């Protein structure tokens, strides 16, 4: 891989040990994947934040780093709400380690937004054709597919290295030839809301890590695409997809029709919803917000919960920035007894581990909760989740409404 004079000096340690390690990681990846050079990036999003997933070894690695990031960089969800961790019964020992991890990132100049929807943060926008180094799989899928930006599936260390150098290795999804659809998926039924998460769950299992182009009858909203991509990245490892007539590259570029064609029917999506019937138990935790709720989703949850009381533990995940921006939705949700939780999620927080059956409206959470939290997961759309949370009948809150 070609390195500039300045990059060679960094490689030989002249700019300090942190940057030497950072370039070593990027060059190693570049050599493995055949990159020709390093290219500048616009931003970085860094996974590997929850103490639950990175442990003491990760904490130590990050704490040893010095310097400042060269491009805007933000963090993936941590293992707890950084301001209100006691509410979900996180242990003080866990909280102490988690705070040290976030502090170590902060010291490097990284914004501690702790969200998997960095594209909703003020001042963190990504545009068509921008090169990025993002590392949370749903955010990667959204950046590549919905925004038309370009990022590989970075690991935490490589995204952090890219942030420190302001560059990444030029391979994979940074190159036009790897962004071409490899398989065509026709969806035979109409889709609404959580159908997109169910579709992503089914499609990801079939296509693995290939780039699909969907033919869908309906016109999906951005949140529908967010759910589709998140689920495909979890049940498979899809980092980029196109939707004919909808996503930016499918609209601007003249893709050749892939030879392989797959049809997905309603009955395959129904099987995901039937997880509720198949479950051997009743859900004891209801969670919404994987990926973190957008403003529109918070509004919908607030409307569905308005004037009702939850009778089951109910957690709604969003970014702290959106929580602060929409106090009226937050108030309405919290009046029901549901908890708004920021900086973390049902998968990366240890809080979920003490429940046995988690109801979700996310194909990604549906795929990950069993392995990551040791609980069964069942799938339902947002309305059904809220019905489950409120005891099925939408009880009025204590007569006060
Ligand atoms: Fe985000 Fe956690 Fe889901 S990081 S995409 S809410 S598993």
XYZ file of C-alpha atoms and ligand atoms in Angstrom:
408
model
C 0.000 0.000 0.000
C 1.343 3.402 -0.940
C 2.023 5.734 2.004
C 2.854 9.435 1.786
C 6.014 10.735 3.402
C 4.013 12.011 6.363
C 2.267 8.644 6.767
C 5.635 6.879 6.694
C 6.857 9.143 9.472
C 3.776 8.273 11.519
C 4.447 4.599 10.810
C 7.998 4.905 12.114
C 6.736 6.402 15.377
C 7.775 10.020 14.808
C 4.286 11.257 15.712
C 4.036 9.192 18.902
C 3.002 5.719 19.932
C -0.786 6.191 19.607
C -0.625 7.250 15.957
C 1.964 4.567 15.240
C -0.441 1.919 16.550
C -3.326 3.528 14.663
C -1.565 3.485 11.290
C -0.296 -0.032 11.933
C -3.923 -1.227 12.253
C -5.046 0.579 9.076
C -2.054 -0.576 7.035
C -2.546 -4.176 8.188
C -6.199 -4.059 7.089
C -5.288 -2.290 3.873
C -2.697 -4.953 3.040
C -5.139 -7.793 3.752
C -7.895 -6.290 1.594
C -5.684 -4.915 -1.187
C -6.055 -1.158 -0.520
C -3.889 1.093 -2.698
C -3.644 3.987 -0.176
C -5.224 5.783 2.738
C -8.070 8.188 1.967
C -9.471 11.059 4.075
C -12.712 10.437 5.966
C -15.401 12.866 6.996
C -16.304 11.250 10.332
C -15.914 8.190 12.519
C -18.378 6.289 14.668
C -16.740 4.039 17.203
C -18.166 0.785 18.575
C -16.631 -1.107 21.469
C -18.020 1.124 24.199
C -20.068 -1.109 26.478
C -18.096 -2.607 29.341
C -20.338 -5.666 28.838
C -18.767 -6.290 25.420
C -15.170 -5.015 25.754
C -14.366 -5.834 29.404
C -11.165 -4.888 31.221
C -8.881 -5.579 28.246
C -10.764 -3.033 26.133
C -10.796 -0.467 28.939
C -7.038 -0.821 29.322
C -6.389 -0.517 25.565
C -8.391 2.696 25.210
C -6.980 4.242 28.402
C -3.426 3.904 27.060
C -4.137 6.007 23.955
C -3.176 9.667 23.730
C -3.813 12.572 21.380
C -6.896 13.944 19.677
C -9.119 12.710 16.872
C -8.714 14.551 13.538
C -12.330 14.312 12.344
C -15.703 14.475 14.126
C -16.085 11.190 15.974
C -18.819 9.809 18.169
C -19.503 6.680 20.206
C -21.814 3.724 19.867
C -24.118 2.887 22.813
C -22.500 2.126 26.152
C -23.667 -0.478 28.668
C -25.863 1.922 30.643
C -27.616 5.275 30.707
C -24.667 7.484 31.604
C -26.781 9.850 33.717
C -29.389 7.549 35.192
C -27.769 4.130 35.419
C -29.213 3.167 38.801
C -32.771 3.090 37.430
C -32.069 -0.120 35.451
C -30.253 -1.631 38.447
C -26.759 -1.504 36.961
C -24.194 -2.427 39.604
C -21.885 0.323 40.934
C -18.859 -1.770 39.869
C -20.098 -1.950 36.259
C -20.982 1.771 36.303
C -17.527 2.713 37.515
C -15.804 0.802 34.684
C -18.277 2.117 32.107
C -17.618 5.712 33.168
C -13.873 5.138 32.833
C -14.315 3.817 29.285
C -16.391 6.807 28.187
C -13.985 9.190 29.911
C -11.027 7.617 28.078
C -12.781 8.178 24.729
C -13.702 11.732 25.721
C -10.049 12.482 26.470
C -9.289 11.727 22.805
C -11.764 14.420 21.708
C -14.561 11.977 20.860
C -18.113 13.148 21.262
C -19.930 10.912 23.717
C -23.281 10.843 21.926
C -23.433 7.072 22.579
C -25.892 6.246 19.840
C -26.225 3.851 16.919
C -28.033 6.604 14.962
C -25.184 9.137 14.661
C -26.798 10.525 11.489
C -29.458 12.174 13.710
C -26.889 14.139 15.731
C -26.471 17.868 15.112
C -23.244 18.580 13.259
C -22.607 14.940 12.421
C -24.300 14.681 9.050
C -22.928 12.488 6.293
C -23.651 13.087 2.621
C -23.745 11.187 -0.649
C -20.291 9.929 -1.613
C -18.630 10.883 1.707
C -16.013 8.441 2.974
C -16.583 7.441 6.612
C -15.244 4.987 9.163
C -18.307 3.837 11.085
C -18.483 0.673 13.100
C -22.004 -0.060 14.320
C -23.591 -2.403 11.809
C -26.983 -0.656 11.502
C -25.341 2.769 11.216
C -23.006 1.384 8.539
C -25.942 -0.006 6.603
C -27.830 3.304 6.904
C -24.793 5.349 5.825
C -24.042 3.166 2.798
C -27.591 2.461 1.690
C -29.871 5.320 2.746
C -27.358 8.182 2.613
C -25.157 6.844 -0.170
C -21.995 7.514 1.865
C -19.162 4.946 1.918
C -17.941 2.955 4.877
C -16.663 -0.527 5.531
C -17.838 -2.538 8.522
C -15.142 -1.142 10.777
C -14.306 -2.765 14.084
C -14.001 -0.513 17.155
C -10.169 -0.346 16.996
C -10.036 0.385 13.248
C -12.717 3.104 13.490
C -10.836 4.659 16.398
C -7.569 4.462 14.438
C -9.267 6.107 11.469
C -10.594 8.887 13.732
C -7.114 9.542 15.144
C -5.563 9.681 11.664
C -8.532 11.246 9.832
C -8.078 8.529 7.195
C -9.022 4.982 6.335
C -7.708 2.356 3.929
C -9.226 2.507 0.450
C -10.885 -0.886 -0.086
C -14.264 -2.616 0.128
C -17.289 -0.318 0.098
C -15.145 2.753 -0.632
C -14.788 1.433 -4.188
C -17.497 1.620 -6.879
C -17.068 -1.992 -7.986
C -17.999 -3.387 -4.553
C -21.240 -1.407 -4.362
C -22.955 -3.137 -7.270
C -25.981 -5.342 -6.423
C -25.243 -9.066 -6.470
C -28.703 -10.442 -5.831
C -32.192 -9.192 -6.598
C -34.968 -9.588 -4.005
C -38.600 -9.140 -5.025
C -41.018 -8.706 -2.174
C -44.396 -10.092 -3.148
C -46.487 -8.481 -0.423
C -47.221 -4.980 0.812
C -45.132 -3.805 3.730
C -45.810 -1.551 6.688
C -43.740 -0.573 9.737
C -42.251 -3.608 11.500
C -42.670 -5.667 8.316
C -39.396 -4.033 7.233
C -37.553 -5.421 10.260
C -39.080 -8.849 9.639
C -38.094 -8.634 5.955
C -34.514 -7.696 6.909
C -34.358 -10.608 9.341
C -35.507 -13.069 6.654
C -33.397 -11.561 3.842
C -30.180 -11.376 5.904
C -30.387 -15.092 6.648
C -30.662 -15.877 2.937
C -28.056 -13.516 1.470
C -25.316 -13.414 4.138
C -22.937 -10.573 3.285
C -23.906 -9.902 -0.324
C -25.290 -6.618 -1.701
C -28.995 -6.963 -2.549
C -31.301 -4.777 -4.590
C -34.924 -4.897 -3.433
C -38.056 -4.464 -5.448
C -40.725 -3.293 -3.040
C -44.288 -2.264 -3.923
C -44.553 0.428 -1.253
C -42.487 3.557 -0.666
C -40.617 3.084 2.604
C -39.925 5.904 5.086
C -36.385 6.492 6.367
C -37.257 4.660 9.616
C -38.455 1.658 7.604
C -35.109 1.562 5.771
C -33.281 1.925 9.094
C -35.130 -1.137 10.423
C -34.582 -3.153 7.223
C -30.830 -2.508 7.185
C -30.344 -3.092 10.918
C -32.048 -6.494 10.736
C -30.125 -7.606 7.626
C -26.852 -6.596 9.263
C -27.706 -8.797 12.247
C -29.238 -11.965 10.761
C -26.707 -11.726 7.914
C -23.856 -9.260 7.619
C -25.209 -6.969 4.947
C -23.457 -3.581 4.936
C -25.068 -2.122 1.828
C -28.390 -2.639 0.095
C -30.325 -0.840 -2.602
C -34.054 -0.381 -3.102
C -35.123 0.184 -6.688
C -36.481 3.704 -7.124
C -35.839 4.607 -3.465
C -32.222 4.556 -2.245
C -29.836 7.138 -3.722
C -27.459 4.892 -5.663
C -30.327 2.821 -7.066
C -31.862 6.080 -8.324
C -28.692 7.652 -9.728
C -26.704 4.714 -11.072
C -27.625 2.364 -13.848
C -27.092 -1.022 -12.182
C -27.186 -4.193 -14.267
C -29.861 -6.629 -13.117
C -28.193 -9.363 -10.962
C -28.522 -12.908 -12.249
C -29.607 -14.345 -8.918
C -33.221 -13.586 -8.055
C -34.997 -14.294 -4.796
C -38.672 -13.908 -3.978
C -39.834 -13.215 -0.438
C -43.473 -13.828 0.422
C -45.777 -12.765 3.243
C -45.695 -16.239 4.804
C -41.939 -15.859 5.473
C -42.531 -12.596 7.354
C -45.445 -14.157 9.239
C -43.063 -16.737 10.659
C -41.126 -13.947 12.400
C -44.327 -12.596 13.998
C -45.285 -16.127 15.018
C -42.352 -16.102 17.441
C -44.896 -14.690 19.916
C -47.019 -17.858 19.642
C -43.988 -20.146 19.602
C -42.490 -18.643 22.751
C -42.727 -20.903 25.738
C -43.372 -17.930 28.025
C -44.932 -14.494 28.347
C -42.721 -11.460 27.678
C -41.534 -9.916 30.952
C -39.793 -6.963 29.272
C -40.929 -4.800 26.353
C -38.272 -2.822 24.471
C -38.517 -0.348 21.601
C -35.665 1.578 20.021
C -33.281 -0.719 18.155
C -31.798 1.190 16.380
C -32.379 4.156 18.694
C -35.790 5.799 18.188
C -36.007 8.723 15.779
C -38.152 11.772 16.521
C -41.005 10.249 14.490
C -40.798 6.995 16.427
C -40.746 8.802 19.784
C -43.837 10.707 18.682
C -45.618 7.498 17.751
C -44.699 5.776 21.031
C -45.888 8.871 22.916
C -49.223 8.789 21.065
C -49.697 5.064 21.638
C -48.868 5.348 25.340
C -50.675 8.652 25.894
C -53.036 8.388 28.877
C -52.170 4.734 29.544
C -50.168 2.929 32.198
C -47.738 0.137 31.504
C -48.150 -3.017 33.533
C -44.889 -4.584 32.342
C -41.366 -3.245 32.446
C -41.049 -1.134 29.259
C -37.893 0.531 27.962
C -37.731 3.006 25.078
C -34.215 3.649 23.773
C -33.132 6.830 22.046
C -30.147 9.159 21.911
C -29.707 11.726 24.676
C -29.712 14.453 22.053
C -33.195 13.498 20.806
C -34.426 13.041 24.382
C -33.422 16.630 25.108
C -34.870 17.904 21.831
C -38.381 16.450 22.349
C -39.373 16.895 26.016
C -43.108 16.705 25.222
C -42.829 13.159 23.820
C -40.588 12.119 26.691
C -43.051 13.437 29.276
C -45.950 11.622 27.694
C -44.007 8.329 27.529
C -42.722 8.565 31.093
C -46.155 9.416 32.491
C -47.213 5.934 31.417
C -44.505 4.350 33.576
C -42.363 3.358 30.578
C -38.709 4.339 30.921
C -36.804 6.423 28.404
C -33.264 5.113 28.374
C -30.353 6.879 26.621
C -26.736 6.014 25.759
C -27.383 2.257 25.717
C -29.753 -0.432 24.433
C -31.432 -3.726 25.286
C -28.585 -5.678 23.644
C -25.431 -4.018 25.000
C -26.717 -3.331 28.520
C -26.384 -6.045 31.168
C -29.761 -4.874 32.540
C -31.599 -7.105 30.020
C -29.879 -10.240 31.308
C -32.241 -10.500 34.276
C -35.348 -10.953 32.090
C -36.419 -14.196 30.464
C -38.501 -13.111 27.463
C -38.078 -9.778 25.688
C -40.630 -8.417 23.239
C -39.133 -6.269 20.472
C -40.264 -4.533 17.281
C -36.762 -4.760 15.805
C -35.390 -7.508 13.579
C -31.920 -6.749 14.890
C -32.861 -7.028 18.561
C -34.908 -10.132 17.712
C -31.730 -11.709 16.283
C -29.334 -10.588 19.039
C -31.206 -10.741 22.341
C -31.039 -14.546 22.718
C -27.254 -14.756 22.194
C -26.252 -11.512 23.886
C -28.705 -11.414 26.801
C -29.652 -15.061 27.395
C -33.372 -14.282 27.010
C -35.932 -15.445 24.501
C -37.006 -12.760 21.999
C -40.458 -12.342 20.467
C -41.420 -10.025 17.634
C -44.352 -7.689 17.248
C -45.063 -4.323 15.682
C -44.927 -1.178 17.782
C -48.671 -1.172 18.471
C -48.614 -4.786 19.617
C -45.587 -4.085 21.831
C -47.448 -1.199 23.472
C -50.549 -3.354 23.883
C -48.430 -5.998 25.569
C -46.868 -3.322 27.790
C -50.219 -1.910 28.840
C -51.850 -5.234 29.582
C -53.574 -5.487 26.224
C -56.347 -3.066 26.968
C -54.639 0.293 27.132
C -55.620 0.995 30.764
C -56.092 4.657 31.659
C -53.422 6.050 33.952
C -54.687 6.282 37.517
C -57.787 8.228 36.497
C -55.750 11.354 35.953
C -56.360 11.531 32.205
Fe -28.435 0.121 18.288
Fe -28.270 -1.628 20.201
Fe -29.851 -2.091 18.203
S -26.592 -0.541 19.325
S -28.906 -1.067 16.492
S -30.061 -0.405 19.666
S -28.553 -3.576 19.188
